[in-house]
Coordinates of C-alpha atoms and ligand atoms in Angstrom, one line a residue:
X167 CA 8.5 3.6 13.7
X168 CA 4.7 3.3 15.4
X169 CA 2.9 0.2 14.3
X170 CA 0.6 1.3 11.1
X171 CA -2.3 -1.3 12.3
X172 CA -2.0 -3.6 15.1
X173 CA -4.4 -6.0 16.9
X174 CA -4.6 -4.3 20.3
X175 CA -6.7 -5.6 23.5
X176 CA -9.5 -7.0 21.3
X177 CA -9.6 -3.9 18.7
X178 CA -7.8 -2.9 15.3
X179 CA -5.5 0.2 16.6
X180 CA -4.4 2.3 13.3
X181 CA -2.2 5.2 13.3
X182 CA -4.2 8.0 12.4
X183 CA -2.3 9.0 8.7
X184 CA -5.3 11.7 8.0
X185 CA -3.8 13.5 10.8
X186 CA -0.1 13.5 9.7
X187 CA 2.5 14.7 10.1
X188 CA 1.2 17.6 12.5
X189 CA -0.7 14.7 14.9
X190 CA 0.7 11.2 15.9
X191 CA -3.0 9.5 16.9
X192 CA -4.8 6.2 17.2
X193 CA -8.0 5.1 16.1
X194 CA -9.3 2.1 18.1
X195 CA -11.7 0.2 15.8
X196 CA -14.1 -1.9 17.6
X197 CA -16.4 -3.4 15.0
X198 CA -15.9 -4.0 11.0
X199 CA -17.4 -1.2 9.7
X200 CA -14.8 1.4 11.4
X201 CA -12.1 -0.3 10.0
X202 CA -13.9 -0.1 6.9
X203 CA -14.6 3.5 7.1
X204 CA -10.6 4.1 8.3
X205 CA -9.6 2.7 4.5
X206 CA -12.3 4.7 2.9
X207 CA -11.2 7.8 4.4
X208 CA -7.5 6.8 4.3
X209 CA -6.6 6.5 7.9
X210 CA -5.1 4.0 6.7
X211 CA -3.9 4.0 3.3
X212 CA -1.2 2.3 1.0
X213 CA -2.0 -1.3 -0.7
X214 CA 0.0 -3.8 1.8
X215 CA -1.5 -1.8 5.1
X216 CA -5.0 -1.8 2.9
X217 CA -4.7 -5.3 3.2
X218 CA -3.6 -6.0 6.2
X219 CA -6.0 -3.7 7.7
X220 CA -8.8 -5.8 6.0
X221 CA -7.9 -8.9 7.5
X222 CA -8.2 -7.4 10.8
X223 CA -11.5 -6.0 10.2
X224 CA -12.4 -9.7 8.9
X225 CA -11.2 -11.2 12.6
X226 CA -13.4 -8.4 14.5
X227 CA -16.1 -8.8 12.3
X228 CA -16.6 -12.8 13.0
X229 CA -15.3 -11.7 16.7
X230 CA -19.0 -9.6 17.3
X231 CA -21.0 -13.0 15.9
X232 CA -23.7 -15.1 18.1
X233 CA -24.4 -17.7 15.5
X234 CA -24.5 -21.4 16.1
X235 CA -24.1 -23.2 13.1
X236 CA -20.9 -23.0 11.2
X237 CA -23.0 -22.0 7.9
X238 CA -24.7 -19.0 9.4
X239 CA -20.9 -18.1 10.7
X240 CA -19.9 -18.5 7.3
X241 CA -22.5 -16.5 5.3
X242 CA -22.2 -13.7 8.1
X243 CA -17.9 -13.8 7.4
X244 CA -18.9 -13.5 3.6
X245 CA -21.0 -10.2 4.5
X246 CA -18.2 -8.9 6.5
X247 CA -15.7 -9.4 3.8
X248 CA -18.2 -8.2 0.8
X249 CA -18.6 -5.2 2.8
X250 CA -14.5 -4.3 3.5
X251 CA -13.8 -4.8 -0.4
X252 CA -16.3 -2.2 -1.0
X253 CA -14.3 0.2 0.2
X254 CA -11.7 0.8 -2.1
X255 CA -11.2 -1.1 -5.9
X256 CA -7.4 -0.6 -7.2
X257 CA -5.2 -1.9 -4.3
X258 CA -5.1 -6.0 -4.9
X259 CA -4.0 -6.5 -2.1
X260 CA -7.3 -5.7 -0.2
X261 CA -8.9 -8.7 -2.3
X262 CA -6.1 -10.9 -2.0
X263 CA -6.4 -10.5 2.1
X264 CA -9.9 -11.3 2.2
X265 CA -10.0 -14.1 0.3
X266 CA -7.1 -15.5 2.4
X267 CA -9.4 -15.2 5.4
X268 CA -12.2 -16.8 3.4
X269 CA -10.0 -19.4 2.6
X270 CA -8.9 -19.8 6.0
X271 CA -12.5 -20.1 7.3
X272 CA -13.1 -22.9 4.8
X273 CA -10.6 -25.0 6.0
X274 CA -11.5 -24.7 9.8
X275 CA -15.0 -25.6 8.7
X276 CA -14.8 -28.7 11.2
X277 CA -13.7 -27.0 14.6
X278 CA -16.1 -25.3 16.5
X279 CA -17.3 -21.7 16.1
X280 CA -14.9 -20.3 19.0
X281 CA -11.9 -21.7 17.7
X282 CA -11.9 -20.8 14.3
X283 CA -12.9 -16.8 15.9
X284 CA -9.7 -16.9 17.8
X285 CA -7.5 -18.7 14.5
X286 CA -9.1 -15.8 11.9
X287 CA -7.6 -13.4 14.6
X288 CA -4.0 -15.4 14.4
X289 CA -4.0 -15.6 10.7
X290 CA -4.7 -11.5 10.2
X291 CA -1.7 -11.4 12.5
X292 CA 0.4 -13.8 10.4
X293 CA -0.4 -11.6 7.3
X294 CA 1.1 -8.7 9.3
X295 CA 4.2 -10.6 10.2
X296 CA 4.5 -12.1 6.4
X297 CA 3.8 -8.3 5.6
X298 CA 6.9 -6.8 6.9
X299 CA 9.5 -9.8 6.5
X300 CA 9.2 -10.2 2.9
X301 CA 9.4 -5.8 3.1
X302 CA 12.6 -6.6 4.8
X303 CA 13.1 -9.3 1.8
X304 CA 12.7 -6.9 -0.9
X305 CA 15.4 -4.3 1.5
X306 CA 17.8 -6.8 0.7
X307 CA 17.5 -7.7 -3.0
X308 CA 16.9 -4.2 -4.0
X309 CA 19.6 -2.1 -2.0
X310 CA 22.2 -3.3 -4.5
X311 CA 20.7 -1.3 -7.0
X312 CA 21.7 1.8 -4.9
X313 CA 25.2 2.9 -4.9
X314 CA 26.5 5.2 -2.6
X315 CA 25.9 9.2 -2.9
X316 CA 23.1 8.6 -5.2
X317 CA 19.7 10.3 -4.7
X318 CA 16.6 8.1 -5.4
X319 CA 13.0 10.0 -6.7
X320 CA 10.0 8.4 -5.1
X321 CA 6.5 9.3 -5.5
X322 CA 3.6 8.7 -2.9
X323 CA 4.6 6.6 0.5
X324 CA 5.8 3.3 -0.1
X325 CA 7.0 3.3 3.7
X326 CA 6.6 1.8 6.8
X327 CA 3.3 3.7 6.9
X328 CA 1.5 2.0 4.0
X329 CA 2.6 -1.5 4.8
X330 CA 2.9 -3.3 8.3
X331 CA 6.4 -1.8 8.7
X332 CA 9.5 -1.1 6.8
X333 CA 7.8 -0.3 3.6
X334 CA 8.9 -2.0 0.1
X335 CA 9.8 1.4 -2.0
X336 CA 10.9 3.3 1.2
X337 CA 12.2 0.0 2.6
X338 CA 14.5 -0.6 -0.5
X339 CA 15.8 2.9 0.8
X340 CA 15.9 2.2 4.1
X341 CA 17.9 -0.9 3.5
X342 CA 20.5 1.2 1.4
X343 CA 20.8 3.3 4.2
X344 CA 21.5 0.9 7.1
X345 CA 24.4 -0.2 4.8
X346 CA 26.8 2.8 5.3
X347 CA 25.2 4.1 1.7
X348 CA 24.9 8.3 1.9
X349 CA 21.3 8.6 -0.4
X350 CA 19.2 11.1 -0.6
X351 CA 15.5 11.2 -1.2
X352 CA 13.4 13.5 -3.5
X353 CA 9.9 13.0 -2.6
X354 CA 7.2 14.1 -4.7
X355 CA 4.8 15.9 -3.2
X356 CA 1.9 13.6 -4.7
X357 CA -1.0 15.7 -5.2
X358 CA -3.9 16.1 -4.2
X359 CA -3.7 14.3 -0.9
X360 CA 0.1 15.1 -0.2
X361 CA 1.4 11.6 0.7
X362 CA 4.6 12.4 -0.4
X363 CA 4.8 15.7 1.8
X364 CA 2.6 14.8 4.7
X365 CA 3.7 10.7 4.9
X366 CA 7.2 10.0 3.1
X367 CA 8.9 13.2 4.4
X368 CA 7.9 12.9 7.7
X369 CA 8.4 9.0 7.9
X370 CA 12.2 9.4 6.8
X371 CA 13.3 12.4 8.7
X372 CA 11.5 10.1 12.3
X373 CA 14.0 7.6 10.8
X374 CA 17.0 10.5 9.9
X375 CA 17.5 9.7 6.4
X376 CA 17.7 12.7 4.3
X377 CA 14.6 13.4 2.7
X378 CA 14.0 16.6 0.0
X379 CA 10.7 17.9 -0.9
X380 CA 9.9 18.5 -4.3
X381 CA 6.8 19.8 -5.9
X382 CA 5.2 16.6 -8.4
X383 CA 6.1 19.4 -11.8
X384 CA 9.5 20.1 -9.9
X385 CA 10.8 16.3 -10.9
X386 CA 11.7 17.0 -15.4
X387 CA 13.8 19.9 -14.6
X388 CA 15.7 18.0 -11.7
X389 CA 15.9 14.9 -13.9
X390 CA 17.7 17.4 -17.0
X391 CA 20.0 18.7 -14.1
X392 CA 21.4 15.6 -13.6
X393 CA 20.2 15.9 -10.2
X394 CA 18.3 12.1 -9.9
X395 CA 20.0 8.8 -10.5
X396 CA 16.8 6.9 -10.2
X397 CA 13.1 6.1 -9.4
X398 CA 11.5 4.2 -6.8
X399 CA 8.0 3.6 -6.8
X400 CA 5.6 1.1 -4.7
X401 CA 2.4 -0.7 -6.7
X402 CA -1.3 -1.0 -5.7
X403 CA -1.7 -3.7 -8.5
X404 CA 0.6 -5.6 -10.8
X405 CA -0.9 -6.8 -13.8
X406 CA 0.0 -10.3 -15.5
X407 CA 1.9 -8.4 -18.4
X408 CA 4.1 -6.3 -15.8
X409 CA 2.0 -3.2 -15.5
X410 CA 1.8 -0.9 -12.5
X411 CA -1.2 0.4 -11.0
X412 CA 0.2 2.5 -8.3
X413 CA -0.4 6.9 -7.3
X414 CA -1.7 9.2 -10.1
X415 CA 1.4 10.7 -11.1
X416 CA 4.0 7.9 -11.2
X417 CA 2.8 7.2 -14.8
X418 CA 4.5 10.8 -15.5
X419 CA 7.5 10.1 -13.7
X420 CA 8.2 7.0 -15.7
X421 CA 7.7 9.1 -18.8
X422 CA 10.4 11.4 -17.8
X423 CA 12.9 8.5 -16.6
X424 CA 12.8 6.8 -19.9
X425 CA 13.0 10.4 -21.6
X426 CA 16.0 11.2 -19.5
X427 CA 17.9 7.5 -19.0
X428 CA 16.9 7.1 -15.9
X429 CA 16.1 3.8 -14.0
X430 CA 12.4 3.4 -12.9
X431 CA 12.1 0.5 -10.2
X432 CA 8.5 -0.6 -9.0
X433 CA 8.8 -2.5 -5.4
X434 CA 5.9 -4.3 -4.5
X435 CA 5.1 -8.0 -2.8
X436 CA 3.8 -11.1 -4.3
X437 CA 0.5 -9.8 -2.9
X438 CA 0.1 -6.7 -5.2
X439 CA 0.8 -9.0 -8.0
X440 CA -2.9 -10.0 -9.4
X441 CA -2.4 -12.7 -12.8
X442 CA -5.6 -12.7 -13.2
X443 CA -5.6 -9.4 -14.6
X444 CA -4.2 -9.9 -18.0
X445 CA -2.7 -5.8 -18.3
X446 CA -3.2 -2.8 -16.8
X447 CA -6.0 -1.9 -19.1
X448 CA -8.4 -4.1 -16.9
X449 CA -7.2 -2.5 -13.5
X450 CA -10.2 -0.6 -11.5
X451 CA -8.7 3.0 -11.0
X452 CA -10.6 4.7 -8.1
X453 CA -12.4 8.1 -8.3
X454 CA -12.3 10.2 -5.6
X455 CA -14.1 13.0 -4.6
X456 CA -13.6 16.2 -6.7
X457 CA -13.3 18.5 -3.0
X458 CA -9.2 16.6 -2.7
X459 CA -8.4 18.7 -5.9
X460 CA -10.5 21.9 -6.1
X461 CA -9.2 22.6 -2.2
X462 CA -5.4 21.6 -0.6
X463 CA -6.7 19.3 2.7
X464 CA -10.4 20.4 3.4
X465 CA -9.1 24.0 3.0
X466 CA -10.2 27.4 1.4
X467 CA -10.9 26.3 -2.7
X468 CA -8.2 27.2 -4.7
X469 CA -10.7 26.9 -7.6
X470 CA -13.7 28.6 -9.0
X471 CA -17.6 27.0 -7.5
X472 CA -18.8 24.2 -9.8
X473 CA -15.8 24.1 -11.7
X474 CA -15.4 20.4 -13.6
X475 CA -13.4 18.2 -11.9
X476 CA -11.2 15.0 -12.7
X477 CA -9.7 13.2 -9.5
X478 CA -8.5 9.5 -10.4
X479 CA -6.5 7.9 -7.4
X480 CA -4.1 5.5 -9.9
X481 CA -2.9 5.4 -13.1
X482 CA -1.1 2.6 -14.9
X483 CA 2.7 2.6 -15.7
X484 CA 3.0 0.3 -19.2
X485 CA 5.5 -2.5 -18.5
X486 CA 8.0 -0.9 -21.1
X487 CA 8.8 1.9 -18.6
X488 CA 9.4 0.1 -15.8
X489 CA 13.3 -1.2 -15.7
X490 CA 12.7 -4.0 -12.9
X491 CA 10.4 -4.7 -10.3
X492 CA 11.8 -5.9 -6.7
X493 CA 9.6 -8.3 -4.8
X494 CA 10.7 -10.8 -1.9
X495 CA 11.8 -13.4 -4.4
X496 CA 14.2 -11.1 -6.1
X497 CA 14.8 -8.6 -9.2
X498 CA 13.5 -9.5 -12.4
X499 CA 11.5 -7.5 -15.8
X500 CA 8.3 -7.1 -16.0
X501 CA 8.1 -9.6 -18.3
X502 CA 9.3 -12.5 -16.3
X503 CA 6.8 -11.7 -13.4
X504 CA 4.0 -13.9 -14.6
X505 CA 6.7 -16.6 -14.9
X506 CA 7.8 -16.9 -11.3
X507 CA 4.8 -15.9 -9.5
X508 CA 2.5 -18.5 -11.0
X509 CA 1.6 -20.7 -8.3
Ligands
MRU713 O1 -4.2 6.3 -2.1 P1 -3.1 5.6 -1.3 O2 -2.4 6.6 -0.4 O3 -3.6 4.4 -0.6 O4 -2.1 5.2 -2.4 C1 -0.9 4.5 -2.1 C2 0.0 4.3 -3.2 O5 -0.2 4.6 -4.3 C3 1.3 3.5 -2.9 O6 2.3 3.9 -3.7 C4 1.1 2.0 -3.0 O7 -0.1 1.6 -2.3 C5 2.2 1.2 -2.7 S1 2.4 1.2 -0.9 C6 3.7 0.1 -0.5

């Protein structure tokens, strides 16, 4: 797979995902505010690459500074970092990346300016690393809860395209699939932006697993068939009580997996879990602009002038729906979360 976000000669390269899957391009961001633009636009998109992304932008930010006192360094970083975690509320792990950074800073306090420049840079990178090894982390723990010939329903792109690499839904899959295990994948299309049809199909068939597209009201009937074994999901935010913030849409899927007996699994790092949101009722769910659902892409409007519009990002999926949730530490219930992730 191409690298979602890397650090490239001085600049935060991103792979392009507006312009997938007809276009495989780069966007070389040279200051903070382009890499804060590329989230707000979704170039770059899906909660772990939000984040990671973010902590990038922090490292060029503090990069561009002429300051000479650690304070002014410091207040400027805070700007930089305010100004990133405007750019999109639900995804935790946005937050959670800057604050590492902040913290970061703090503790370097006492070596000078051009140092601690050159260790933010080293620590965004570290978060990219962490990023795709405990991906690879959740691969393992969750692939046992594949078994062979069974086909797996995922909604949005929980891939190597909205993490650093490997993805944790998508890298659950994966896993299954570099152990001899013949899946299949239904992906949702995930209106209105099409993750699912633009980002998840095209990311498995580059890697050859097989992939089937399904329209997002295509998934009940297929369920009643018999035709899904179970449901995969990634998670923008991961509430204390157990409940998932993740792609409007997944709510409905869950809905239909309990109705039909189906297994709903959320995949997500200790990153997307935030305790200090008590339940998914305090979760910030994004509005975006009415044009992603009154037009498919920027195209002709498939709806009549100054119609009303609704167009939340996210919804929440209630902790009873969800059967497990895999992280890097393992499998457990929603309900044990808050237990073994409290520092
Ligand atoms: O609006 P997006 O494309 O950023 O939404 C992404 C999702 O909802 C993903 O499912 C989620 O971030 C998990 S990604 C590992």
């Amino acid at each position: 797979m191409v690298p979602t976000v890397e650090w490239k000669n001085g600049a935060v390269r991103l792979l392009d995902q507006s312009r997938l899957p007809d276009k495989v391009e780069f966007l070389d961001c040279r200051d903070y505010r382009t890499v804060a633009r590329a989230i707000r636009e979704l170039r770059v998109r899906g909660a772990p690459a939000i984040g990671v992304t973010a902590a990038m932008g922090v490292a060029l930010g503090a990069q561009s500074l002429s300051v000479t006192t650690y304070e002014e360094f410091a207040q400027a970083v805070k700007d930089i970092c305010q100004h990133l975690a405007e750019t999109r509320p639900t995804a935790v792990n946005l937050f959670w990346a800057l604050e590492r950074m902040q913290r970061t800073l703090d503790e370097l306090r006492a070596l000078p300016i051009s140092e601690i420049m050159r260790r933010l840079v080293e620590e965004s990178q570290r978060i990219l690393d962490e990023d795709v090894a405990m991906n690879k982390a959740m691969g393992r723990h969750g692939a046992a809860l594949i078994h062979d010939g069974q086909t797996v329903l995922t909604h949005c792109n929980a891939g190597a395209l909205a993490t650093a690499g490997y993805g944790t839904a998508l890298g659950v899959v994966r896993a299954a699939w570099e152990q001899g295990k013949k899946i299949r994948v239904l992906a949702d299309e995930t209106r209105p932006v099409l993750q699912g049809a633009r980002l998840t199909a095209w990311e498995l068939m580059q890697d050859g697993i097989p992939v089937t597209l399904i329209t997002d009201n295509m998934a009940g009937a297929l369920m009643r068939q018999g035709l899904i074994h179970l449901c995969l999901v990634g998670a923008d935010r991961i509430a204390a009580n157990g409940d998932v913030a993740n792609k409007i849409g997944t709510y409905s899927v869950a809905v239909l997996a309990k109705a039909h007996g189906i297994p709903f699994y959320v995949a997500a790092p200790y990153s997307t879990i935030d305790l200090k949101t008590p339940s998914g009722n305090q979760i910030p769910i994004e509005q975006r602009n009415p044009q992603e659902v009154t037009s498919v892409l920027g195209g002709p409007s498939v709806a009549p002038s100054g119609v009303d519009v609704l167009n939340p990002a996210f919804d929440v999926t209630p902790a009873a729906y969800i059967t497990a949730i895999i992280t890097e530490r393992g499998t457990f219930k929603p309900s044990e979360l808050a237990e073994r992730f409290r520092a």
